[in-house]
């Protein structure tokens, strides 16, 4: 199969939006409703939700299976608890991955109570694992210091070339998740890969050849990369590098 080079800029306003009394979710791929996630995936990326969660609220205990779940906090804290005994407070700068494997129950809630009035701003991303039915696992690591260097940081990866370099692992050898926090004028180069996904979590950037991106905008890459992204204001970029697809 020949994959044709493609760059698709997706404005943040074009994402699906799902709201209830305490959640405002902007979804890059359909994630709420009766969807087959693989049918809408880009590369291996099944879910990419940017959520605002009110104080004292969150997702009560629910089940996942055979999914690699990455949670990246932009503002506030997430309280995580799962059926394997792991619990923690996820905050900005803390890399966190939960591998659902053969099945896991977990909850995730805004760490601020009703009286504290602090919202939670979080991005959650799902990819499939290489191998199904394995034992569930959990990993987290503080990488705040690395993020201060104006470079692209390999946060989570299953790729052999990131062994020992990525902060945490994921159960798919075809995927890597990178983050860059950039001061104005600083730049990074987007990895060249069969599939890529660049999401601007905050700030404003110039994306080489495609103009200005603002918060919430994304770029979906197929069979390309190597583009320079330059911060016009302080910015945070979430980038997936993938060498396979989940589509059937």
GROMACS .gro file of N, CA and C in nm, residues 17-109:
model
  279
   17UNK      N    1  -1.798   1.864   2.015
   17UNK     CA    2  -1.810   1.915   2.152
   17UNK      C    3  -1.922   1.841   2.222
   18UNK      N    4  -1.889   1.789   2.342
   18UNK     CA    5  -1.988   1.718   2.424
   18UNK      C    6  -1.988   1.781   2.561
   19UNK      N    7  -2.108   1.818   2.610
   19UNK     CA    8  -2.117   1.888   2.739
   19UNK      C    9  -2.225   1.826   2.826
   20UNK      N   10  -2.201   1.829   2.958
   20UNK     CA   11  -2.307   1.804   3.054
   20UNK      C   12  -2.294   1.907   3.166
   21UNK      N   13  -2.351   1.879   3.284
   21UNK     CA   14  -2.353   1.979   3.390
   21UNK      C   15  -2.213   2.014   3.442
   22UNK      N   16  -2.116   1.921   3.430
   22UNK     CA   17  -1.985   1.943   3.491
   22UNK      C   18  -1.866   1.921   3.398
   23UNK      N   19  -1.893   1.881   3.274
   23UNK     CA   20  -1.786   1.848   3.179
   23UNK      C   21  -1.807   1.920   3.047
   24UNK      N   22  -1.699   1.979   2.997
   24UNK     CA   23  -1.697   2.038   2.863
   24UNK      C   24  -1.584   1.967   2.788
   25UNK      N   25  -1.621   1.878   2.696
   25UNK     CA   26  -1.524   1.793   2.627
   25UNK      C   27  -1.518   1.828   2.479
   26UNK      N   28  -1.398   1.860   2.432
   26UNK     CA   29  -1.376   1.885   2.289
   26UNK      C   30  -1.295   1.768   2.235
   27UNK      N   31  -1.353   1.700   2.137
   27UNK     CA   32  -1.302   1.570   2.094
   27UNK      C   33  -1.250   1.576   1.950
   28UNK      N   34  -1.121   1.543   1.935
   28UNK     CA   35  -1.061   1.543   1.801
   28UNK      C   36  -1.113   1.429   1.716
   29UNK      N   37  -1.154   1.319   1.780
   29UNK     CA   38  -1.213   1.204   1.712
   29UNK      C   39  -1.339   1.165   1.790
   30UNK      N   40  -1.443   1.111   1.723
   30UNK     CA   41  -1.566   1.078   1.794
   30UNK      C   42  -1.539   0.982   1.909
   31UNK      N   43  -1.576   1.023   2.030
   31UNK     CA   44  -1.548   0.940   2.148
   31UNK      C   45  -1.670   0.923   2.236
   32UNK      N   46  -1.777   0.996   2.207
   32UNK     CA   47  -1.900   0.988   2.286
   32UNK      C   48  -2.012   0.941   2.195
   33UNK      N   49  -2.065   0.824   2.222
   33UNK     CA   50  -2.168   0.768   2.137
   33UNK      C   51  -2.130   0.629   2.088
   34UNK      N   52  -2.209   0.577   1.997
   34UNK     CA   53  -2.191   0.440   1.949
   34UNK      C   54  -2.099   0.438   1.827
   35UNK      N   55  -1.968   0.455   1.851
   35UNK     CA   56  -1.871   0.461   1.742
   35UNK      C   57  -1.772   0.346   1.754
   36UNK      N   58  -1.723   0.299   1.642
   36UNK     CA   59  -1.607   0.210   1.639
   36UNK      C   60  -1.486   0.301   1.629
   37UNK      N   61  -1.409   0.311   1.737
   37UNK     CA   62  -1.303   0.411   1.743
   37UNK      C   63  -1.202   0.395   1.631
   38UNK      N   64  -1.171   0.271   1.592
   38UNK     CA   65  -1.071   0.248   1.488
   38UNK      C   66  -1.111   0.310   1.354
   39UNK      N   67  -1.241   0.322   1.329
   39UNK     CA   68  -1.287   0.376   1.201
   39UNK      C   69  -1.254   0.524   1.185
   40UNK      N   70  -1.230   0.592   1.295
   40UNK     CA   71  -1.206   0.737   1.291
   40UNK      C   72  -1.063   0.773   1.335
   41UNK      N   73  -0.982   0.673   1.361
   41UNK     CA   74  -0.847   0.697   1.413
   41UNK      C   75  -0.759   0.764   1.309
   42UNK      N   76  -0.658   0.836   1.359
   42UNK     CA   77  -0.549   0.881   1.273
   42UNK      C   78  -0.423   0.810   1.322
   43UNK      N   79  -0.364   0.728   1.235
   43UNK     CA   80  -0.257   0.642   1.282
   43UNK      C   81  -0.312   0.551   1.390
   44UNK      N   82  -0.248   0.552   1.506
   44UNK     CA   83  -0.292   0.471   1.620
   44UNK      C   84  -0.378   0.549   1.718
   45UNK      N   85  -0.395   0.677   1.694
   45UNK     CA   86  -0.464   0.763   1.790
   45UNK      C   87  -0.615   0.746   1.778
   46UNK      N   88  -0.673   0.683   1.881
   46UNK     CA   89  -0.816   0.653   1.883
   46UNK      C   90  -0.897   0.765   1.946
   47UNK      N   91  -0.846   0.821   2.054
   47UNK     CA   92  -0.916   0.924   2.131
   47UNK      C   93  -0.817   1.035   2.163
   48UNK      N   94  -0.864   1.158   2.147
   48UNK     CA   95  -0.783   1.275   2.186
   48UNK      C   96  -0.883   1.380   2.234
   49UNK      N   97  -0.912   1.375   2.364
   49UNK     CA   98  -1.013   1.462   2.423
   49UNK      C   99  -0.949   1.571   2.507
   50UNK      N  100  -0.989   1.694   2.486
   50UNK     CA  101  -0.949   1.806   2.573
   50UNK      C  102  -1.068   1.839   2.661
   51UNK      N  103  -1.055   1.817   2.792
   51UNK     CA  104  -1.169   1.827   2.883
   51UNK      C  105  -1.149   1.936   2.987
   52UNK      N  106  -1.258   2.006   3.017
   52UNK     CA  107  -1.265   2.096   3.132
   52UNK      C  108  -1.363   2.033   3.230
   53UNK      N  109  -1.314   2.004   3.351
   53UNK     CA  110  -1.394   1.936   3.453
   53UNK      C  111  -1.413   2.030   3.571
   54UNK      N  112  -1.538   2.049   3.613
   54UNK     CA  113  -1.568   2.139   3.724
   54UNK      C  114  -1.512   2.086   3.857
   55UNK      N  115  -1.491   2.175   3.954
   55UNK     CA  116  -1.446   2.132   4.087
   55UNK      C  117  -1.541   2.030   4.148
   56UNK      N  118  -1.483   1.931   4.218
   56UNK     CA  119  -1.562   1.830   4.286
   56UNK      C  120  -1.625   1.726   4.197
   57UNK      N  121  -1.594   1.731   4.066
   57UNK     CA  122  -1.660   1.640   3.972
   57UNK      C  123  -1.557   1.548   3.905
   58UNK      N  124  -1.606   1.456   3.824
   58UNK     CA  125  -1.518   1.367   3.751
   58UNK      C  126  -1.587   1.237   3.715
   59UNK      N  127  -1.507   1.143   3.668
   59UNK     CA  128  -1.557   1.016   3.621
   59UNK      C  129  -1.548   0.913   3.734
   60UNK      N  130  -1.663   0.863   3.777
   60UNK     CA  131  -1.664   0.759   3.880
   60UNK      C  132  -1.610   0.629   3.823
   61UNK      N  133  -1.600   0.527   3.906
   61UNK     CA  134  -1.537   0.402   3.867
   61UNK      C  135  -1.603   0.343   3.740
   62UNK      N  136  -1.517   0.313   3.643
   62UNK     CA  137  -1.562   0.255   3.517
   62UNK      C  138  -1.452   0.163   3.464
   63UNK      N  139  -1.483   0.086   3.363
   63UNK     CA  140  -1.392  -0.019   3.317
   63UNK      C  141  -1.331   0.015   3.181
   64UNK      N  142  -1.205  -0.027   3.162
   64UNK     CA  143  -1.139  -0.025   3.033
   64UNK      C  144  -1.074  -0.160   3.009
   65UNK      N  145  -1.047  -0.189   2.881
   65UNK     CA  146  -0.981  -0.313   2.845
   65UNK      C  147  -0.896  -0.289   2.720
   66UNK      N  148  -0.775  -0.343   2.719
   66UNK     CA  149  -0.687  -0.340   2.602
   66UNK      C  150  -0.676  -0.201   2.540
   67UNK      N  151  -0.642  -0.106   2.625
   67UNK     CA  152  -0.622   0.032   2.581
   67UNK      C  153  -0.505   0.093   2.658
   68UNK      N  154  -0.419   0.164   2.585
   68UNK     CA  155  -0.312   0.242   2.647
   68UNK      C  156  -0.364   0.385   2.663
   69UNK      N  157  -0.374   0.432   2.787
   69UNK     CA  158  -0.436   0.562   2.815
   69UNK      C  159  -0.331   0.657   2.871
   70UNK      N  160  -0.310   0.768   2.801
   70UNK     CA  161  -0.218   0.873   2.844
   70UNK      C  162  -0.300   0.993   2.890
   71UNK      N  163  -0.270   1.043   3.009
   71UNK     CA  164  -0.338   1.160   3.064
   71UNK      C  165  -0.236   1.271   3.083
   72UNK      N  166  -0.264   1.387   3.024
   72UNK     CA  167  -0.172   1.501   3.033
   72UNK      C  168  -0.249   1.621   3.088
   73UNK      N  169  -0.211   1.667   3.206
   73UNK     CA  170  -0.282   1.775   3.274
   73UNK      C  171  -0.221   1.910   3.234
   74UNK      N  172  -0.307   2.003   3.199
   74UNK     CA  173  -0.265   2.139   3.164
   74UNK      C  174  -0.288   2.236   3.278
   75UNK      N  175  -0.391   2.210   3.358
   75UNK     CA  176  -0.426   2.300   3.469
   75UNK      C  177  -0.504   2.219   3.573
   76UNK      N  178  -0.472   2.236   3.701
   76UNK     CA  179  -0.540   2.164   3.806
   76UNK      C  180  -0.476   2.029   3.833
   77UNK      N  181  -0.554   1.939   3.891
   77UNK     CA  182  -0.504   1.805   3.925
   77UNK      C  183  -0.612   1.700   3.900
   78UNK      N  184  -0.566   1.579   3.866
   78UNK     CA  185  -0.654   1.462   3.854
   78UNK      C  186  -0.622   1.367   3.968
   79UNK      N  187  -0.724   1.320   4.039
   79UNK     CA  188  -0.706   1.214   4.137
   79UNK      C  189  -0.740   1.082   4.069
   80UNK      N  190  -0.640   0.994   4.061
   80UNK     CA  191  -0.655   0.864   3.994
   80UNK      C  192  -0.657   0.751   4.098
   81UNK      N  193  -0.752   0.658   4.082
   81UNK     CA  194  -0.755   0.536   4.163
   81UNK      C  195  -0.797   0.422   4.072
   82UNK      N  196  -0.731   0.305   4.088
   82UNK     CA  197  -0.769   0.191   4.004
   82UNK      C  198  -0.773   0.062   4.084
   83UNK      N  199  -0.825  -0.043   4.019
   83UNK     CA  200  -0.851  -0.170   4.086
   83UNK      C  201  -0.725  -0.252   4.110
   84UNK      N  202  -0.609  -0.206   4.059
   84UNK     CA  203  -0.484  -0.275   4.088
   84UNK      C  204  -0.412  -0.215   4.208
   85UNK      N  205  -0.475  -0.115   4.270
   85UNK     CA  206  -0.418  -0.055   4.391
   85UNK      C  207  -0.339   0.071   4.368
   86UNK      N  208  -0.329   0.117   4.243
   86UNK     CA  209  -0.257   0.241   4.216
   86UNK      C  210  -0.347   0.362   4.243
   87UNK      N  211  -0.289   0.464   4.299
   87UNK     CA  212  -0.359   0.590   4.318
   87UNK      C  213  -0.256   0.702   4.310
   88UNK      N  214  -0.301   0.819   4.272
   88UNK     CA  215  -0.207   0.930   4.261
   88UNK      C  216  -0.276   1.059   4.226
   89UNK      N  217  -0.201   1.166   4.238
   89UNK     CA  218  -0.247   1.300   4.204
   89UNK      C  219  -0.168   1.345   4.082
   90UNK      N  220  -0.234   1.351   3.968
   90UNK     CA  221  -0.167   1.386   3.843
   90UNK      C  222  -0.180   1.537   3.822
   91UNK      N  223  -0.067   1.604   3.801
   91UNK     CA  224  -0.063   1.750   3.786
   91UNK      C  225   0.020   1.785   3.663
   92UNK      N  226   0.023   1.912   3.624
   92UNK     CA  227   0.106   1.951   3.511
   92UNK      C  228   0.251   1.910   3.531
   93UNK      N  229   0.311   1.855   3.424
   93UNK     CA  230   0.449   1.812   3.430
   93UNK      C  231   0.470   1.669   3.476
   94UNK      N  232   0.361   1.599   3.509
   94UNK     CA  233   0.370   1.460   3.552
   94UNK      C  234   0.321   1.370   3.439
   95UNK      N  235   0.410   1.289   3.384
   95UNK     CA  236   0.372   1.193   3.281
   95UNK      C  237   0.300   1.076   3.346
   96UNK      N  238   0.186   1.035   3.287
   96UNK     CA  239   0.109   0.925   3.345
   96UNK      C  240   0.052   0.838   3.235
   97UNK      N  241   0.065   0.705   3.255
   97UNK     CA  242   0.011   0.608   3.161
   97UNK      C  243  -0.056   0.494   3.236
   98UNK      N  244  -0.175   0.456   3.191
   98UNK     CA  245  -0.243   0.339   3.245
   98UNK      C  246  -0.267   0.242   3.130
   99UNK      N  247  -0.217   0.120   3.143
   99UNK     CA  248  -0.243   0.014   3.045
   99UNK      C  249  -0.355  -0.073   3.099
  100UNK      N  250  -0.470  -0.070   3.030
  100UNK     CA  251  -0.587  -0.140   3.080
  100UNK      C  252  -0.572  -0.292   3.070
  101UNK      N  253  -0.500  -0.339   2.969
  101UNK     CA  254  -0.474  -0.482   2.956
  101UNK      C  255  -0.600  -0.567   2.960
  102UNK      N  256  -0.596  -0.676   3.035
  102UNK     CA  257  -0.707  -0.771   3.040
  102UNK      C  258  -0.832  -0.712   3.107
  103UNK      N  259  -0.819  -0.596   3.168
  103UNK     CA  260  -0.933  -0.529   3.227
  103UNK      C  261  -0.896  -0.458   3.356
  104UNK      N  262  -0.942  -0.335   3.369
  104UNK     CA  263  -0.913  -0.256   3.489
  104UNK      C  264  -1.031  -0.165   3.519
  105UNK      N  265  -1.056  -0.143   3.646
  105UNK     CA  266  -1.154  -0.045   3.691
  105UNK      C  267  -1.078   0.075   3.745
  106UNK      N  268  -1.123   0.196   3.710
  106UNK     CA  269  -1.057   0.314   3.766
  106UNK      C  270  -1.153   0.432   3.770
  107UNK      N  271  -1.114   0.529   3.849
  107UNK     CA  272  -1.187   0.656   3.856
  107UNK      C  273  -1.087   0.769   3.838
  108UNK      N  274  -1.135   0.882   3.789
  108UNK     CA  275  -1.051   1.001   3.771
  108UNK      C  276  -1.137   1.124   3.794
  109UNK      N  277  -1.094   1.205   3.891
  109UNK     CA  278  -1.176   1.318   3.932
  109UNK      C  279  -1.090   1.442   3.950
   0.00000   0.00000   0.00000
